[in-house]
Amino acid sequence: RKEVEQDPGPFNVPEGATVAFNCTYSNSASQSFFWYRQDCRKEPKLLMSVYSSGNEDGRFTAQLNRASQYISLLIRDSKLSDSATYLCVVNEDSWGKLQFGAGTQVVVTP
Amino acid sequence: DVKVTQSSRYLVKRTGEKVFLECVQDMDHENMFWYRQDPGLGLRLIYFSYDVKMKEKGDIPEGYSVSREKKERFSLILESASTNQTSMYLCASSYSGGGNEQFFGPGTRLTVL
């Protein structure tokens, strides 16, 4: 069983619409949570950290549900430039080792 | 600006060859990581290092070794390349401690024939 599981998509989203997707993690001792973004043929880059109380960064909202062990990402008012693969990432130790999900592909269409 | 560089973007090698992939970071990060990325499997950790001359196995270390002689440089070695090691290899670095952002290099697409 994978430690971090994501729906691979693709989520096809009309421009201006809202899209949301989740990931689940298996290790209840996980300490920190993140969403990374990976554009086609590029390296992953940090999109945002996910805090217990939920947090927003512009059009992006992240939520954490520790009881059910899932993380969510919501994108409002989608732009064409939001087309990418979104990686759910979990930190399980105090050294900085991360577990990556396989990613959810989002395609925003005009 | 933060920078992680990898020695090659594309590499083609033959089965049985010894392959060296180099990664250099200029951010004085303590941690360095080597991943491979395959479709549907995501990023899988091969090896990581918390300090100079220190290395730890990740989830899939078989067939690989690493070297970290200087803080800024982390090398991945394929002792005898095999076709199942054809993949995208990504290097990353971060400050020590949990919860810190990892910065990635552009990746090396390795093909083993």
Short mmCIF file of N, CA, C and O in Angstrom, two decimals, chain A residues 3-104:
data_model
loop_
_atom_site.label_atom_id
_atom_site.label_comp_id
_atom_site.label_asym_id
_atom_site.label_seq_id
_atom_site.Cartn_x
_atom_site.Cartn_y
_atom_site.Cartn_z
N GLU A 3 2.15 5.00 0.75
CA GLU A 3 2.01 5.81 1.96
C GLU A 3 1.20 7.07 1.71
O GLU A 3 0.55 7.59 2.63
N VAL A 4 1.27 7.59 0.50
CA VAL A 4 0.49 8.77 0.13
C VAL A 4 -0.24 8.44 -1.17
O VAL A 4 0.41 8.13 -2.17
N GLU A 5 -1.54 8.52 -1.15
CA GLU A 5 -2.33 8.14 -2.33
C GLU A 5 -3.12 9.33 -2.85
O GLU A 5 -3.72 10.09 -2.09
N GLN A 6 -3.11 9.46 -4.18
CA GLN A 6 -3.84 10.54 -4.84
C GLN A 6 -4.60 10.00 -6.04
O GLN A 6 -4.15 9.04 -6.68
N ASP A 7 -5.71 10.65 -6.35
CA ASP A 7 -6.41 10.37 -7.61
C ASP A 7 -5.57 10.97 -8.74
O ASP A 7 -5.28 12.16 -8.71
N PRO A 8 -5.15 10.15 -9.70
CA PRO A 8 -4.26 10.68 -10.73
C PRO A 8 -4.92 11.66 -11.69
O PRO A 8 -4.22 12.41 -12.38
N GLY A 9 -6.29 11.66 -11.75
CA GLY A 9 -6.98 12.52 -12.70
C GLY A 9 -6.89 11.96 -14.10
O GLY A 9 -6.78 10.74 -14.26
N PRO A 10 -6.96 12.78 -15.16
CA PRO A 10 -6.93 14.24 -15.06
C PRO A 10 -8.28 14.85 -14.66
O PRO A 10 -9.33 14.29 -14.96
N PHE A 11 -8.20 15.97 -13.96
CA PHE A 11 -9.36 16.78 -13.67
C PHE A 11 -9.39 17.86 -14.77
O PHE A 11 -8.49 18.70 -14.82
N ASN A 12 -10.40 17.78 -15.61
CA ASN A 12 -10.55 18.77 -16.68
C ASN A 12 -11.48 19.87 -16.18
O ASN A 12 -12.64 19.62 -15.85
N VAL A 13 -10.96 21.09 -16.12
CA VAL A 13 -11.65 22.20 -15.46
C VAL A 13 -11.80 23.37 -16.42
O VAL A 13 -10.80 23.81 -16.99
N PRO A 14 -13.01 23.88 -16.61
CA PRO A 14 -13.15 25.09 -17.42
C PRO A 14 -12.51 26.28 -16.72
O PRO A 14 -12.54 26.39 -15.48
N GLU A 15 -11.94 27.16 -17.50
CA GLU A 15 -11.33 28.37 -16.95
C GLU A 15 -12.36 29.11 -16.10
O GLU A 15 -13.53 29.27 -16.51
N GLY A 16 -11.94 29.55 -14.92
CA GLY A 16 -12.83 30.28 -14.03
C GLY A 16 -13.57 29.40 -13.04
O GLY A 16 -14.16 29.91 -12.07
N ALA A 17 -13.55 28.10 -13.25
CA ALA A 17 -14.26 27.19 -12.35
C ALA A 17 -13.41 26.86 -11.13
O ALA A 17 -12.24 27.22 -11.04
N THR A 18 -14.04 26.13 -10.19
CA THR A 18 -13.36 25.68 -8.99
C THR A 18 -13.12 24.17 -9.09
O THR A 18 -13.96 23.43 -9.59
N VAL A 19 -11.96 23.75 -8.64
CA VAL A 19 -11.63 22.32 -8.63
C VAL A 19 -11.05 21.98 -7.26
O VAL A 19 -10.35 22.79 -6.65
N ALA A 20 -11.39 20.81 -6.78
CA ALA A 20 -10.86 20.36 -5.49
C ALA A 20 -10.51 18.88 -5.58
O ALA A 20 -11.19 18.12 -6.26
N PHE A 21 -9.48 18.50 -4.88
CA PHE A 21 -9.08 17.09 -4.85
C PHE A 21 -8.35 16.82 -3.54
O PHE A 21 -7.85 17.72 -2.87
N ASN A 22 -8.32 15.53 -3.20
CA ASN A 22 -7.76 15.11 -1.91
C ASN A 22 -6.57 14.20 -2.10
O ASN A 22 -6.31 13.70 -3.19
N CYS A 23 -5.89 13.95 -1.00
CA CYS A 23 -4.97 12.83 -0.94
C CYS A 23 -5.08 12.23 0.45
O CYS A 23 -5.47 12.92 1.41
N THR A 24 -4.76 10.97 0.57
CA THR A 24 -4.78 10.30 1.88
C THR A 24 -3.38 9.83 2.22
O THR A 24 -2.57 9.52 1.33
N TYR A 25 -3.06 9.80 3.50
CA TYR A 25 -1.76 9.33 3.95
C TYR A 25 -1.95 8.26 5.01
O TYR A 25 -2.94 8.26 5.74
N SER A 26 -1.01 7.34 5.08
CA SER A 26 -1.20 6.16 5.93
C SER A 26 -0.55 6.29 7.30
O SER A 26 -0.98 5.61 8.25
N ASN A 27 0.46 7.13 7.43
CA ASN A 27 1.19 7.21 8.69
C ASN A 27 0.59 8.28 9.61
O ASN A 27 0.72 9.47 9.35
N SER A 28 -0.06 7.82 10.66
CA SER A 28 -0.74 8.77 11.57
C SER A 28 0.25 9.64 12.33
O SER A 28 -0.14 10.65 12.90
N ALA A 29 1.53 9.27 12.32
CA ALA A 29 2.55 10.07 13.01
C ALA A 29 3.13 11.17 12.13
O ALA A 29 4.03 11.89 12.54
N SER A 30 2.63 11.30 10.91
CA SER A 30 3.13 12.33 9.99
C SER A 30 3.02 13.71 10.63
O SER A 30 2.05 14.02 11.31
N GLN A 31 4.04 14.52 10.36
CA GLN A 31 4.16 15.78 11.11
C GLN A 31 3.83 17.02 10.29
O GLN A 31 3.28 17.99 10.81
N SER A 32 4.24 17.02 9.04
CA SER A 32 4.05 18.21 8.21
C SER A 32 3.52 17.79 6.86
O SER A 32 3.79 16.67 6.40
N PHE A 33 2.80 18.73 6.23
CA PHE A 33 2.10 18.40 5.00
C PHE A 33 2.24 19.54 4.00
O PHE A 33 2.26 20.71 4.41
N PHE A 34 2.34 19.18 2.72
CA PHE A 34 2.59 20.18 1.70
C PHE A 34 1.88 19.81 0.41
O PHE A 34 1.59 18.65 0.15
N TRP A 35 1.68 20.82 -0.42
CA TRP A 35 1.35 20.60 -1.82
C TRP A 35 2.49 21.17 -2.65
O TRP A 35 2.90 22.32 -2.46
N TYR A 36 3.02 20.35 -3.56
CA TYR A 36 3.99 20.78 -4.54
C TYR A 36 3.31 20.78 -5.91
O TYR A 36 2.39 20.01 -6.15
N ARG A 37 3.82 21.61 -6.78
CA ARG A 37 3.30 21.69 -8.14
C ARG A 37 4.42 21.28 -9.08
O ARG A 37 5.58 21.67 -8.90
N GLN A 38 4.05 20.47 -10.09
CA GLN A 38 5.04 20.07 -11.10
C GLN A 38 4.46 20.32 -12.49
O GLN A 38 3.46 19.69 -12.88
N ASP A 39 5.07 21.22 -13.21
CA ASP A 39 4.69 21.47 -14.60
C ASP A 39 5.32 20.39 -15.48
O ASP A 39 6.31 19.75 -15.10
N CYS A 40 4.74 20.23 -16.66
CA CYS A 40 5.20 19.18 -17.58
C CYS A 40 6.69 19.33 -17.87
O CYS A 40 7.17 20.41 -18.23
N ARG A 41 7.43 18.25 -17.64
CA ARG A 41 8.88 18.19 -17.93
C ARG A 41 9.68 19.18 -17.09
O ARG A 41 10.78 19.60 -17.49
N LYS A 42 9.13 19.54 -15.94
CA LYS A 42 9.86 20.42 -15.02
C LYS A 42 9.99 19.76 -13.66
O LYS A 42 9.37 18.72 -13.40
N GLU A 43 10.79 20.38 -12.79
CA GLU A 43 10.94 19.83 -11.45
C GLU A 43 9.80 20.28 -10.55
O GLU A 43 9.18 21.32 -10.78
N PRO A 44 9.53 19.52 -9.48
CA PRO A 44 8.51 19.94 -8.51
C PRO A 44 8.94 21.21 -7.77
O PRO A 44 10.13 21.40 -7.51
N LYS A 45 7.94 22.03 -7.45
CA LYS A 45 8.21 23.22 -6.65
C LYS A 45 7.13 23.35 -5.58
O LYS A 45 5.97 23.01 -5.83
N LEU A 46 7.52 23.86 -4.42
CA LEU A 46 6.56 24.00 -3.33
C LEU A 46 5.46 24.98 -3.72
O LEU A 46 5.73 26.11 -4.12
N LEU A 47 4.22 24.53 -3.58
CA LEU A 47 3.07 25.42 -3.78
C LEU A 47 2.68 26.05 -2.45
O LEU A 47 2.57 27.26 -2.33
N MET A 48 2.43 25.21 -1.47
CA MET A 48 2.07 25.72 -0.15
C MET A 48 2.18 24.64 0.91
O MET A 48 2.07 23.44 0.61
N SER A 49 2.41 25.07 2.14
CA SER A 49 2.34 24.16 3.27
C SER A 49 0.88 24.03 3.68
O SER A 49 0.05 24.88 3.33
N VAL A 50 0.56 22.98 4.41
CA VAL A 50 -0.81 22.74 4.87
C VAL A 50 -0.80 22.74 6.38
O VAL A 50 -0.10 21.93 7.00
N TYR A 51 -1.58 23.63 6.97
CA TYR A 51 -1.60 23.76 8.42
C TYR A 51 -2.87 23.15 8.98
O TYR A 51 -3.89 23.04 8.30
N SER A 52 -2.82 22.78 10.25
CA SER A 52 -3.93 22.07 10.88
C SER A 52 -5.24 22.85 10.80
O SER A 52 -6.32 22.26 10.66
N SER A 53 -5.14 24.16 10.86
CA SER A 53 -6.35 24.99 10.86
C SER A 53 -6.82 25.32 9.45
O SER A 53 -7.82 26.01 9.27
N GLY A 54 -6.10 24.82 8.45
CA GLY A 54 -6.42 25.17 7.07
C GLY A 54 -5.81 26.52 6.73
O GLY A 54 -5.62 27.36 7.60
N ASN A 55 -5.45 26.69 5.48
CA ASN A 55 -4.82 27.95 5.09
C ASN A 55 -5.08 28.25 3.63
O ASN A 55 -5.33 27.35 2.83
N GLU A 56 -5.01 29.54 3.33
CA GLU A 56 -5.25 30.05 1.98
C GLU A 56 -4.02 30.76 1.46
O GLU A 56 -3.28 31.39 2.23
N ASP A 57 -3.82 30.64 0.16
CA ASP A 57 -2.78 31.45 -0.49
C ASP A 57 -3.38 31.90 -1.81
O ASP A 57 -3.38 31.17 -2.80
N GLY A 58 -3.95 33.08 -1.80
CA GLY A 58 -4.62 33.58 -3.00
C GLY A 58 -5.81 32.72 -3.36
O GLY A 58 -6.73 32.54 -2.56
N ARG A 59 -5.78 32.14 -4.54
CA ARG A 59 -6.90 31.31 -5.01
C ARG A 59 -6.82 29.87 -4.51
O ARG A 59 -7.69 29.06 -4.83
N PHE A 60 -5.79 29.54 -3.79
CA PHE A 60 -5.56 28.17 -3.34
C PHE A 60 -5.89 28.03 -1.85
O PHE A 60 -5.46 28.85 -1.04
N THR A 61 -6.65 26.99 -1.51
CA THR A 61 -6.99 26.70 -0.12
C THR A 61 -6.63 25.25 0.18
O THR A 61 -7.02 24.35 -0.56
N ALA A 62 -5.89 25.06 1.26
CA ALA A 62 -5.49 23.71 1.68
C ALA A 62 -6.13 23.40 3.02
O ALA A 62 -6.26 24.26 3.88
N GLN A 63 -6.55 22.15 3.17
CA GLN A 63 -7.14 21.70 4.42
C GLN A 63 -6.48 20.40 4.85
O GLN A 63 -6.07 19.59 4.02
N LEU A 64 -6.42 20.20 6.16
CA LEU A 64 -5.86 18.97 6.73
C LEU A 64 -6.90 18.37 7.67
O LEU A 64 -7.44 19.06 8.52
N ASN A 65 -7.16 17.09 7.50
CA ASN A 65 -8.04 16.36 8.41
C ASN A 65 -7.23 15.22 9.01
O ASN A 65 -7.06 14.16 8.39
N ARG A 66 -6.72 15.45 10.22
CA ARG A 66 -5.84 14.44 10.85
C ARG A 66 -6.63 13.19 11.24
O ARG A 66 -6.12 12.08 11.18
N ALA A 67 -7.86 13.37 11.67
CA ALA A 67 -8.66 12.22 12.12
C ALA A 67 -8.86 11.23 10.99
O ALA A 67 -8.78 10.01 11.17
N SER A 68 -9.14 11.74 9.79
CA SER A 68 -9.38 10.87 8.64
C SER A 68 -8.14 10.71 7.77
O SER A 68 -8.17 10.01 6.76
N GLN A 69 -7.07 11.39 8.14
CA GLN A 69 -5.79 11.30 7.45
C GLN A 69 -5.90 11.65 5.97
O GLN A 69 -5.51 10.86 5.09
N TYR A 70 -6.46 12.82 5.72
CA TYR A 70 -6.44 13.30 4.34
C TYR A 70 -6.16 14.79 4.30
O TYR A 70 -6.36 15.53 5.26
N ILE A 71 -5.67 15.20 3.13
CA ILE A 71 -5.34 16.60 2.84
C ILE A 71 -6.09 16.97 1.57
O ILE A 71 -6.25 16.12 0.68
N SER A 72 -6.54 18.18 1.50
CA SER A 72 -7.25 18.61 0.30
C SER A 72 -6.64 19.90 -0.25
O SER A 72 -6.00 20.66 0.48
N LEU A 73 -6.87 20.11 -1.53
CA LEU A 73 -6.47 21.36 -2.20
C LEU A 73 -7.64 21.82 -3.04
O LEU A 73 -8.20 21.03 -3.80
N LEU A 74 -7.98 23.09 -2.90
CA LEU A 74 -9.05 23.68 -3.69
C LEU A 74 -8.47 24.86 -4.45
O LEU A 74 -7.75 25.68 -3.88
N ILE A 75 -8.79 24.92 -5.73
CA ILE A 75 -8.34 26.02 -6.58
C ILE A 75 -9.59 26.75 -7.07
O ILE A 75 -10.44 26.14 -7.73
N ARG A 76 -9.68 28.04 -6.73
CA ARG A 76 -10.82 28.85 -7.18
C ARG A 76 -10.43 29.64 -8.41
O ARG A 76 -9.27 29.96 -8.61
N ASP A 77 -11.44 29.99 -9.21
CA ASP A 77 -11.23 30.85 -10.37
C ASP A 77 -10.02 30.36 -11.19
O ASP A 77 -9.05 31.08 -11.42
N SER A 78 -10.09 29.12 -11.62
CA SER A 78 -8.94 28.46 -12.28
C SER A 78 -8.45 29.24 -13.48
O SER A 78 -9.23 29.76 -14.29
N LYS A 79 -7.14 29.30 -13.62
CA LYS A 79 -6.47 29.95 -14.76
C LYS A 79 -5.83 28.86 -15.63
O LYS A 79 -5.49 27.79 -15.15
N LEU A 80 -5.61 29.20 -16.88
CA LEU A 80 -4.93 28.26 -17.78
C LEU A 80 -3.57 27.86 -17.21
O LEU A 80 -3.13 26.71 -17.35
N SER A 81 -2.93 28.81 -16.54
CA SER A 81 -1.59 28.56 -15.99
C SER A 81 -1.61 27.63 -14.77
O SER A 81 -0.55 27.22 -14.29
N ASP A 82 -2.81 27.30 -14.28
CA ASP A 82 -2.91 26.34 -13.17
C ASP A 82 -2.77 24.90 -13.66
O ASP A 82 -2.67 23.98 -12.85
N SER A 83 -2.79 24.68 -14.96
CA SER A 83 -2.62 23.33 -15.51
C SER A 83 -1.26 22.79 -15.09
O SER A 83 -0.21 23.38 -15.41
N ALA A 84 -1.28 21.68 -14.37
CA ALA A 84 -0.05 21.11 -13.81
C ALA A 84 -0.43 19.81 -13.10
O ALA A 84 -1.60 19.45 -13.01
N THR A 85 0.59 19.15 -12.58
CA THR A 85 0.37 18.02 -11.68
C THR A 85 0.64 18.48 -10.26
O THR A 85 1.67 19.11 -10.00
N TYR A 86 -0.29 18.19 -9.36
CA TYR A 86 -0.18 18.63 -7.98
C TYR A 86 0.18 17.43 -7.11
O TYR A 86 -0.54 16.42 -7.09
N LEU A 87 1.31 17.56 -6.43
CA LEU A 87 1.84 16.46 -5.63
C LEU A 87 1.53 16.69 -4.16
O LEU A 87 1.85 17.75 -3.60
N CYS A 88 0.94 15.69 -3.55
CA CYS A 88 0.68 15.72 -2.11
C CYS A 88 1.92 15.17 -1.41
O CYS A 88 2.44 14.11 -1.80
N VAL A 89 2.40 15.88 -0.40
CA VAL A 89 3.70 15.53 0.21
C VAL A 89 3.57 15.53 1.72
O VAL A 89 2.98 16.45 2.31
N VAL A 90 4.15 14.51 2.34
CA VAL A 90 4.04 14.33 3.78
C VAL A 90 5.43 14.16 4.39
O VAL A 90 6.25 13.42 3.85
N ASN A 91 5.68 14.85 5.48
CA ASN A 91 6.94 14.71 6.21
C ASN A 91 6.70 13.86 7.45
O ASN A 91 5.82 14.17 8.24
N GLU A 92 7.51 12.81 7.59
CA GLU A 92 7.26 11.85 8.67
C GLU A 92 8.31 11.88 9.76
O GLU A 92 8.12 11.25 10.80
N ASP A 93 9.42 12.59 9.53
CA ASP A 93 10.46 12.55 10.55
C ASP A 93 11.00 13.95 10.81
O ASP A 93 10.61 14.91 10.16
N SER A 94 11.92 14.03 11.78
CA SER A 94 12.44 15.34 12.17
C SER A 94 13.64 15.76 11.33
O SER A 94 14.19 16.83 11.53
N TRP A 95 14.04 14.91 10.36
CA TRP A 95 15.21 15.22 9.56
C TRP A 95 14.85 15.92 8.24
O TRP A 95 15.67 16.60 7.67
N GLY A 96 13.65 15.68 7.77
CA GLY A 96 13.27 16.34 6.53
C GLY A 96 12.98 15.40 5.39
O GLY A 96 12.81 15.82 4.25
N LYS A 97 12.90 14.10 5.68
CA LYS A 97 12.57 13.13 4.63
C LYS A 97 11.09 13.25 4.29
O LYS A 97 10.24 13.32 5.18
N LEU A 98 10.79 13.31 2.97
CA LEU A 98 9.41 13.49 2.52
C LEU A 98 8.92 12.27 1.77
O LEU A 98 9.68 11.57 1.11
N GLN A 99 7.59 12.05 1.88
CA GLN A 99 6.92 11.03 1.07
C GLN A 99 6.03 11.75 0.08
O GLN A 99 5.21 12.59 0.45
N PHE A 100 6.18 11.41 -1.20
CA PHE A 100 5.43 12.08 -2.26
C PHE A 100 4.32 11.17 -2.79
O PHE A 100 4.53 9.97 -3.00
N GLY A 101 3.15 11.76 -3.02
CA GLY A 101 2.14 11.06 -3.79
C GLY A 101 2.52 11.09 -5.26
O GLY A 101 3.40 11.84 -5.68
N ALA A 102 1.81 10.29 -6.06
CA ALA A 102 2.11 10.20 -7.49
C ALA A 102 1.56 11.39 -8.28
O ALA A 102 1.91 11.57 -9.44
N GLY A 103 0.71 12.19 -7.64
CA GLY A 103 0.25 13.42 -8.28
C GLY A 103 -1.15 13.35 -8.85
O GLY A 103 -1.61 12.27 -9.25
N THR A 104 -1.80 14.50 -8.86
CA THR A 104 -3.11 14.68 -9.49
C THR A 104 -2.95 15.67 -10.63
O THR A 104 -2.49 16.80 -10.40
#
